[in-house]
CSV table of C-alpha atoms in Angstrom, one decimal:
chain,number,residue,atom,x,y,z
A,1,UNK,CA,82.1,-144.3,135.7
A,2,UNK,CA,78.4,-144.3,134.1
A,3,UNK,CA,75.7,-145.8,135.1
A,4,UNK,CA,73.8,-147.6,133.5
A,5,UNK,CA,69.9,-148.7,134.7
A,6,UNK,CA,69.1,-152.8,134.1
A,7,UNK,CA,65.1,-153.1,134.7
A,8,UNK,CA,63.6,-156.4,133.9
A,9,UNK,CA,60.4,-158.1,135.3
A,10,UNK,CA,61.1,-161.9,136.4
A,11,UNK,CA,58.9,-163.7,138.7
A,12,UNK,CA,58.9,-164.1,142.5
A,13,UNK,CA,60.6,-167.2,142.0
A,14,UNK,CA,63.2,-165.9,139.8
A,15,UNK,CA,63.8,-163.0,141.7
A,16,UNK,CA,64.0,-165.6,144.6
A,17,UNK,CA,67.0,-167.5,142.7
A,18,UNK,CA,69.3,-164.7,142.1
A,19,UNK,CA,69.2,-163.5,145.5
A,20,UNK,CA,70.1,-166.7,146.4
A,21,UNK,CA,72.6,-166.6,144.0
A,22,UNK,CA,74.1,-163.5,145.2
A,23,UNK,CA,74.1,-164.8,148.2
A,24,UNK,CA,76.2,-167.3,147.5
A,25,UNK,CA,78.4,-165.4,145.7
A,26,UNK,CA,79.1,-162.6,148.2
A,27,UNK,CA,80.0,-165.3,150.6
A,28,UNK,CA,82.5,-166.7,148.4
A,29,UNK,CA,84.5,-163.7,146.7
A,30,UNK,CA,87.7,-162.0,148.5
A,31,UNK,CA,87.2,-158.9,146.3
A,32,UNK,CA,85.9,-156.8,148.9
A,33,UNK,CA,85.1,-154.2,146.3
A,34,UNK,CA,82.8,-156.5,144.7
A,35,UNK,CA,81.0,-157.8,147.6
A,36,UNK,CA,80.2,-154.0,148.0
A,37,UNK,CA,78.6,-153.6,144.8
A,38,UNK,CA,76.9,-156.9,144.6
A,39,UNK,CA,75.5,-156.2,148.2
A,40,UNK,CA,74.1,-153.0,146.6
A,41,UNK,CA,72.5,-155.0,144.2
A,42,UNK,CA,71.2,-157.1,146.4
A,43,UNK,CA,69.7,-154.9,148.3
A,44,UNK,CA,68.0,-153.6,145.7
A,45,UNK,CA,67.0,-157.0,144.1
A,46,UNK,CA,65.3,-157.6,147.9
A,47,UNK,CA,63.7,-154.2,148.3
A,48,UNK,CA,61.8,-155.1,145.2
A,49,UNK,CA,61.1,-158.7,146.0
A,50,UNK,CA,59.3,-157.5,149.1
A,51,UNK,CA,58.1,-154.4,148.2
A,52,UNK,CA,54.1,-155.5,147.8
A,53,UNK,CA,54.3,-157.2,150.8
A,54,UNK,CA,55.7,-153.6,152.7
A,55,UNK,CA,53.2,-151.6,150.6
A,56,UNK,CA,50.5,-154.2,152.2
A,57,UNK,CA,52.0,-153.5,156.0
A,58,UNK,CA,51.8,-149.9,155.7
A,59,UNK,CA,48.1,-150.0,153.7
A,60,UNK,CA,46.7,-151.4,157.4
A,61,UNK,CA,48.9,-149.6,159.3
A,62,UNK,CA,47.1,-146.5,157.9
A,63,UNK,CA,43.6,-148.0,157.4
A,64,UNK,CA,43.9,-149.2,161.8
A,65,UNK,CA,42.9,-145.3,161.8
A,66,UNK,CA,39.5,-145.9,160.3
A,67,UNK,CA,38.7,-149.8,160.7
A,68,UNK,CA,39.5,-152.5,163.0
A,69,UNK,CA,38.1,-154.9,160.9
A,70,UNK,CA,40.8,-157.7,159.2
A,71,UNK,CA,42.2,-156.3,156.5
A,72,UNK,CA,43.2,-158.4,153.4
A,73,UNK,CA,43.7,-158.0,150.5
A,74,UNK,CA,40.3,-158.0,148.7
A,75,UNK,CA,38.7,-156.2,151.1
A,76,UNK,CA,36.5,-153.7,150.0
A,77,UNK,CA,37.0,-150.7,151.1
A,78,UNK,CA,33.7,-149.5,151.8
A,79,UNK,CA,31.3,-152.4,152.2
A,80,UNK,CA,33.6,-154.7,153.7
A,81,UNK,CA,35.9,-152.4,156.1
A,82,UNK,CA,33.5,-149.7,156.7
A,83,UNK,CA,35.7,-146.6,156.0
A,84,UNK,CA,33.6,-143.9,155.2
A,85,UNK,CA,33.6,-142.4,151.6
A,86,UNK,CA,34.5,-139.5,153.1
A,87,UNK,CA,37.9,-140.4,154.5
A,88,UNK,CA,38.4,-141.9,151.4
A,89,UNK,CA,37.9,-139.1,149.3
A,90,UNK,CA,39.6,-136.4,151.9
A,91,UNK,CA,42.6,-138.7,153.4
A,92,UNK,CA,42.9,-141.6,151.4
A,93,UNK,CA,45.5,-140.2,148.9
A,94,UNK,CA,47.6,-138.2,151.5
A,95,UNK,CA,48.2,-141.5,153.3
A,96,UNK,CA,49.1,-143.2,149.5
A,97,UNK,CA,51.7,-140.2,149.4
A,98,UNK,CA,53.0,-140.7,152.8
A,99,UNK,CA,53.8,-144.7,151.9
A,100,UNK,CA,55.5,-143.7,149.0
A,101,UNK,CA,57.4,-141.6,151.1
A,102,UNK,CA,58.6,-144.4,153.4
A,103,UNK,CA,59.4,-146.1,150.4
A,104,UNK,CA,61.5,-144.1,148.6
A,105,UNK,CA,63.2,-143.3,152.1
A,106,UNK,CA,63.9,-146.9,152.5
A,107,UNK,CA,64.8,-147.8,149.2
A,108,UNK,CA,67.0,-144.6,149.3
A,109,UNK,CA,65.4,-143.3,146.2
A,110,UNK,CA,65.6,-139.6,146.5
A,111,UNK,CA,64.0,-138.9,143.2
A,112,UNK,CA,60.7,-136.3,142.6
A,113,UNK,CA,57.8,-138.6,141.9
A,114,UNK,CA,54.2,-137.0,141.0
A,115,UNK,CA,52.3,-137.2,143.8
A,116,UNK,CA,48.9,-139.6,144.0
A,117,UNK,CA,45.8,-137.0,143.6
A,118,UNK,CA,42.6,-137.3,145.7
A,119,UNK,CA,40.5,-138.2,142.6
A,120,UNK,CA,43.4,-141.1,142.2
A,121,UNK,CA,42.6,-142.5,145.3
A,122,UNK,CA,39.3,-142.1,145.4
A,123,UNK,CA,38.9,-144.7,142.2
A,124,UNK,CA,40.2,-147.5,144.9
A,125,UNK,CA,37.4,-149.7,145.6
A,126,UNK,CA,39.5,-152.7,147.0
A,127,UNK,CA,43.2,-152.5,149.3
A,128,UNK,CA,44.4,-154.0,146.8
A,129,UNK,CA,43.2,-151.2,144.6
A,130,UNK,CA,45.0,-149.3,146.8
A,131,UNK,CA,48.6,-151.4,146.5
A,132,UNK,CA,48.3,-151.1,143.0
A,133,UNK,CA,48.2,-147.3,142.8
A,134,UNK,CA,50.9,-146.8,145.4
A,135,UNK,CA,53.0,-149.2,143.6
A,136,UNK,CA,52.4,-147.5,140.2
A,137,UNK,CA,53.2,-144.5,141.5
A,138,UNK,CA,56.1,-145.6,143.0
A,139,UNK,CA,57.4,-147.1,139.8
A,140,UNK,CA,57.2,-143.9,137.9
A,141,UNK,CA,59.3,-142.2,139.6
């Protein structure tokens, strides 16, 4: 059987809904073969629902290395965290790559992607400079 690849953007809300929805659904079918594939697509409807929030977990995770200042969103890299522009030209993108890595391996994605350059990372100014390139990245692939 081909497959075929559905990619839409809805909002948080939205994508809130239908895994409600699915939820519902897989609860109340008998067709063990369907609750299968709907858990599959569940899974993958959650995965994506959460996947800023998981990018965001594994941004301080790797930033605790250089900083133990609060880390939110805004936060500038620099001026705010103190992480020295040299980590964040030398380190900055092999820790972008290594999230990615953890994502694809949790998402069970186990497609090439083109990997996030030092001059990429060194561009981020903000974390959420940093979310948004590792999410980009991720989308691509």
């Amino acid at each position: 059987m081909s497959q075929i690849n559905i990619n839409f953007n809805v909002s948080r809300k939205d994508a809130k809904m239908f895994i409600t929805s699915i939820e519902y659904v897989i609860l109340n079918t008998q067709n063990q073969q369907a609750k299968k594939r709907l858990y599959t697509i569940l899974n993958e409807i959650k995965f994506d629902y959460w996947k800023d929030d998981k990018i965001l977990l594994f941004v301080s995770q790797g930033l605790r290395i250089v900083t133990r200042k609060p880390i939110h969103l805004k936060s500038k890299l620099q001026s705010e965290l103190g992480i020295p522009e040299i980590w964040i030209h030398r380190t900055l993108y092999k820790m972008c790559n290594d999230i990615i890595e953890r994502l694809m391996h949790l998402s069970k994605k186990n497609k090439p992607y083109k990997s996030v350059t030092p001059n990429q990372a060194s561009t981020c100014k903000t974390v959420h400079d940093i979310i948004k390139l590792i999410r980009s990245t991720y989308d691509k692939a």
